[in-house]
């Protein structure tokens, strides 16, 4: 059977609300992990009760962010090389040919709803970094840390592993040199110096 999708709203964690006809709607997700399934159920409940496609999508995505689906969505996820967790989000609205996105969003947990605010309240398509955070705060979103004990531990383990793995090219040798310097400082100085060693690695941004 050939079916043409009349409306599609889709978001960054592979959750989509599909409307084939006004009487035939569905919510689908790419992943089978429990958090994604719970987020899909949340989106479907909102869609069934309200018939609001965008709000159902946002409810599902917000649930996925709250649950930190698979450890890759929402706060407390993979930290960057400075130890900070940042968020990305993207939403498309098929009928209106509209989209909104944020990238490297800092200190705001509700990335999906900030992306929607970009689509709804601005002529922009994509806000990044501090510009995205500034916009979110101006729109009334709460500013708070995205780090958790888990993300801090991930960063500490990465630092202790000579900054490996990383996404920079040709820096393995440099990371090893820096790690050797840190080890030397740790041996030559007090335990306080040893505790400061990871900061040296971070400040050199490798």
Short mmCIF file of C-alpha atoms in Angstrom, two decimals:
data_model
loop_
_atom_site.label_atom_id
_atom_site.label_comp_id
_atom_site.label_asym_id
_atom_site.label_seq_id
_atom_site.Cartn_x
_atom_site.Cartn_y
_atom_site.Cartn_z
CA UNK A 1 0.00 0.00 0.00
CA UNK A 2 1.38 3.38 -0.99
CA UNK A 3 0.81 6.04 1.66
CA UNK A 4 1.76 9.69 1.37
CA UNK A 5 2.46 11.31 4.74
CA UNK A 6 0.56 14.58 4.94
CA UNK A 7 2.32 15.91 8.01
CA UNK A 8 5.56 15.09 9.71
CA UNK A 9 7.04 16.53 12.87
CA UNK A 10 10.35 15.06 13.89
CA UNK A 11 12.94 15.71 16.56
CA UNK A 12 16.60 15.02 17.27
CA UNK A 13 16.23 11.85 19.36
CA UNK A 14 14.45 10.10 16.46
CA UNK A 15 10.94 10.57 17.79
CA UNK A 16 8.34 11.50 15.17
CA UNK A 17 4.64 12.27 15.07
CA UNK A 18 3.16 11.13 11.76
CA UNK A 19 -0.26 12.13 10.46
CA UNK A 20 -1.43 10.16 7.42
CA UNK A 21 -5.03 11.34 7.61
CA UNK A 22 -6.91 13.30 10.24
CA UNK A 23 -8.18 9.98 11.60
CA UNK A 24 -4.92 8.05 11.37
CA UNK A 25 -2.02 9.28 13.48
CA UNK A 26 0.98 7.60 15.05
CA UNK A 27 4.11 8.22 17.09
CA UNK A 28 7.26 6.33 16.16
CA UNK A 29 10.81 6.14 17.47
CA UNK A 30 13.99 4.64 16.08
CA UNK A 31 15.29 3.13 19.30
CA UNK A 32 13.98 0.27 21.42
CA UNK A 33 15.60 1.22 24.77
CA UNK A 34 13.14 1.68 27.63
CA UNK A 35 13.56 5.45 27.93
CA UNK A 36 12.74 6.02 24.26
CA UNK A 37 9.70 3.76 24.54
CA UNK A 38 8.43 5.66 27.59
CA UNK A 39 8.94 8.94 25.74
CA UNK A 40 6.98 7.57 22.79
CA UNK A 41 4.13 6.54 25.10
CA UNK A 42 4.10 10.02 26.62
CA UNK A 43 3.90 11.62 23.17
CA UNK A 44 1.08 9.27 22.15
CA UNK A 45 -0.93 10.02 25.30
CA UNK A 46 -0.76 13.76 24.60
CA UNK A 47 -1.62 13.25 20.93
CA UNK A 48 -4.60 11.04 21.79
CA UNK A 49 -5.94 13.41 24.44
CA UNK A 50 -5.30 16.76 22.77
CA UNK A 51 -4.86 16.13 19.02
CA UNK A 52 -2.00 18.65 19.23
CA UNK A 53 0.83 17.25 17.15
CA UNK A 54 3.53 19.71 18.16
CA UNK A 55 2.73 19.59 21.86
CA UNK A 56 2.66 15.80 21.79
CA UNK A 57 6.09 15.76 20.18
CA UNK A 58 7.46 18.21 22.73
CA UNK A 59 5.97 16.24 25.62
CA UNK A 60 7.63 13.07 24.37
CA UNK A 61 10.97 14.75 23.82
CA UNK A 62 10.87 16.47 27.20
CA UNK A 63 10.22 13.08 28.79
CA UNK A 64 13.24 11.66 26.97
CA UNK A 65 15.37 14.55 28.22
CA UNK A 66 14.09 14.06 31.77
CA UNK A 67 14.84 10.33 31.65
CA UNK A 68 18.26 10.96 30.05
CA UNK A 69 17.40 8.36 27.41
CA UNK A 70 20.23 5.92 26.84
CA UNK A 71 22.63 8.37 28.47
CA UNK A 72 22.82 10.31 25.20
CA UNK A 73 19.82 12.64 25.52
CA UNK A 74 19.42 15.45 28.02
CA UNK A 75 21.48 16.69 30.95
CA UNK A 76 24.29 14.68 32.52
CA UNK A 77 25.35 13.14 29.22
CA UNK A 78 28.70 13.02 27.48
CA UNK A 79 30.79 16.01 28.61
CA UNK A 80 32.95 18.00 26.22
CA UNK A 81 36.71 18.37 26.60
CA UNK A 82 36.25 21.09 29.21
CA UNK A 83 34.02 18.79 31.29
CA UNK A 84 30.75 20.54 30.44
CA UNK A 85 27.60 18.87 29.08
CA UNK A 86 25.97 20.82 26.24
CA UNK A 87 22.75 20.01 24.40
CA UNK A 88 21.55 19.97 20.80
CA UNK A 89 17.95 19.85 19.57
CA UNK A 90 16.19 20.11 16.22
CA UNK A 91 12.51 20.15 15.34
CA UNK A 92 10.79 20.18 11.93
CA UNK A 93 7.18 21.13 11.19
CA UNK A 94 6.22 19.56 7.87
CA UNK A 95 3.01 21.47 7.05
CA UNK A 96 4.56 24.89 7.57
CA UNK A 97 7.99 23.99 6.22
CA UNK A 98 9.43 25.39 9.43
CA UNK A 99 12.25 24.31 11.69
CA UNK A 100 14.05 25.43 14.82
CA UNK A 101 17.27 24.22 16.36
CA UNK A 102 19.81 24.87 19.08
CA UNK A 103 23.37 23.61 19.23
CA UNK A 104 25.88 23.51 22.06
CA UNK A 105 23.18 24.86 24.38
CA UNK A 106 24.66 25.58 27.81
CA UNK A 107 23.02 25.55 31.25
CA UNK A 108 19.43 24.97 30.07
CA UNK A 109 17.87 21.50 30.32
CA UNK A 110 14.81 21.94 28.08
CA UNK A 111 16.62 21.82 24.74
CA UNK A 112 13.61 20.53 22.78
CA UNK A 113 11.35 23.34 23.95
CA UNK A 114 14.06 25.93 23.33
CA UNK A 115 14.37 24.64 19.75
CA UNK A 116 10.59 24.98 19.41
CA UNK A 117 10.78 28.54 20.75
CA UNK A 118 13.38 29.36 18.08
CA UNK A 119 10.95 28.08 15.44
CA UNK A 120 7.87 29.78 16.91
CA UNK A 121 9.15 33.14 18.12
CA UNK A 122 12.06 34.06 15.83
CA UNK A 123 12.99 34.27 12.16
CA UNK A 124 16.12 32.27 12.94
CA UNK A 125 16.54 28.60 12.21
CA UNK A 126 19.51 27.73 14.40
CA UNK A 127 21.00 29.34 17.52
CA UNK A 128 24.28 28.09 18.97
CA UNK A 129 26.24 28.32 22.22
CA UNK A 130 25.86 31.41 24.37
CA UNK A 131 23.45 32.95 21.85
CA UNK A 132 21.15 29.95 22.34
CA UNK A 133 21.47 30.16 26.13
CA UNK A 134 20.83 33.92 26.16
CA UNK A 135 17.71 33.45 24.03
CA UNK A 136 16.45 30.63 26.27
CA UNK A 137 16.85 32.71 29.43
CA UNK A 138 15.09 35.66 27.77
CA UNK A 139 12.23 33.29 26.95
CA UNK A 140 11.94 32.31 30.62
CA UNK A 141 13.77 28.99 30.65
CA UNK A 142 15.65 28.15 33.84
CA UNK A 143 19.43 28.43 33.89
CA UNK A 144 21.09 25.55 35.77
CA UNK A 145 24.02 23.17 35.59
CA UNK A 146 23.76 20.25 33.17
CA UNK A 147 26.48 18.27 34.95
CA UNK A 148 25.86 15.29 37.21
CA UNK A 149 28.11 13.04 39.26
CA UNK A 150 28.03 10.63 36.32
CA UNK A 151 29.16 13.22 33.76
CA UNK A 152 31.87 14.50 36.10
CA UNK A 153 33.14 10.95 36.55
CA UNK A 154 33.18 10.44 32.77
CA UNK A 155 35.33 13.54 32.40
CA UNK A 156 37.69 12.55 35.20
CA UNK A 157 38.16 9.10 33.66
CA UNK A 158 38.79 10.66 30.24
CA UNK A 159 41.37 13.06 31.69
CA UNK A 160 43.09 10.19 33.49
CA UNK A 161 43.19 8.25 30.20
CA UNK A 162 45.44 10.89 28.59
CA UNK A 163 42.52 12.66 26.91
CA UNK A 164 41.56 9.58 24.90
CA UNK A 165 39.49 9.19 22.88
CA UNK A 166 39.03 12.65 21.38
CA UNK A 167 37.87 14.14 18.10
CA UNK A 168 40.96 16.21 17.35
CA UNK A 169 43.46 15.01 14.78
CA UNK A 170 47.18 14.54 15.44
CA UNK A 171 46.95 15.26 19.17
CA UNK A 172 47.58 11.84 20.68
CA UNK A 173 51.30 12.57 21.16
CA UNK A 174 50.59 15.99 22.67
CA UNK A 175 48.09 14.50 25.11
CA UNK A 176 50.68 11.94 26.14
CA UNK A 177 53.27 14.68 26.71
CA UNK A 178 50.81 16.65 28.83
CA UNK A 179 49.90 13.55 30.81
CA UNK A 180 53.61 12.93 31.43
CA UNK A 181 53.99 16.51 32.71
CA UNK A 182 51.00 16.03 35.00
CA UNK A 183 52.45 12.76 36.32
CA UNK A 184 55.79 14.47 36.95
CA UNK A 185 54.11 17.30 38.87
CA UNK A 186 52.18 14.75 40.91
CA UNK A 187 55.37 12.96 41.88
CA UNK A 188 57.35 16.10 42.70
CA UNK A 189 54.76 18.00 44.68
CA UNK A 190 52.21 17.48 47.37
CA UNK A 191 48.88 15.73 47.01
CA UNK A 192 47.31 19.16 46.52
CA UNK A 193 49.32 19.58 43.35
CA UNK A 194 48.16 16.17 42.21
CA UNK A 195 44.55 17.22 42.69
CA UNK A 196 45.15 20.27 40.50
CA UNK A 197 46.67 18.21 37.69
CA UNK A 198 43.43 17.59 35.72
CA UNK A 199 42.90 21.38 35.63
CA UNK A 200 46.21 21.70 33.78
CA UNK A 201 44.97 19.33 31.11
CA UNK A 202 41.67 21.21 30.83
CA UNK A 203 43.32 24.62 30.66
CA UNK A 204 45.45 23.47 27.74
CA UNK A 205 42.22 22.43 26.00
CA UNK A 206 43.21 19.03 24.62
#
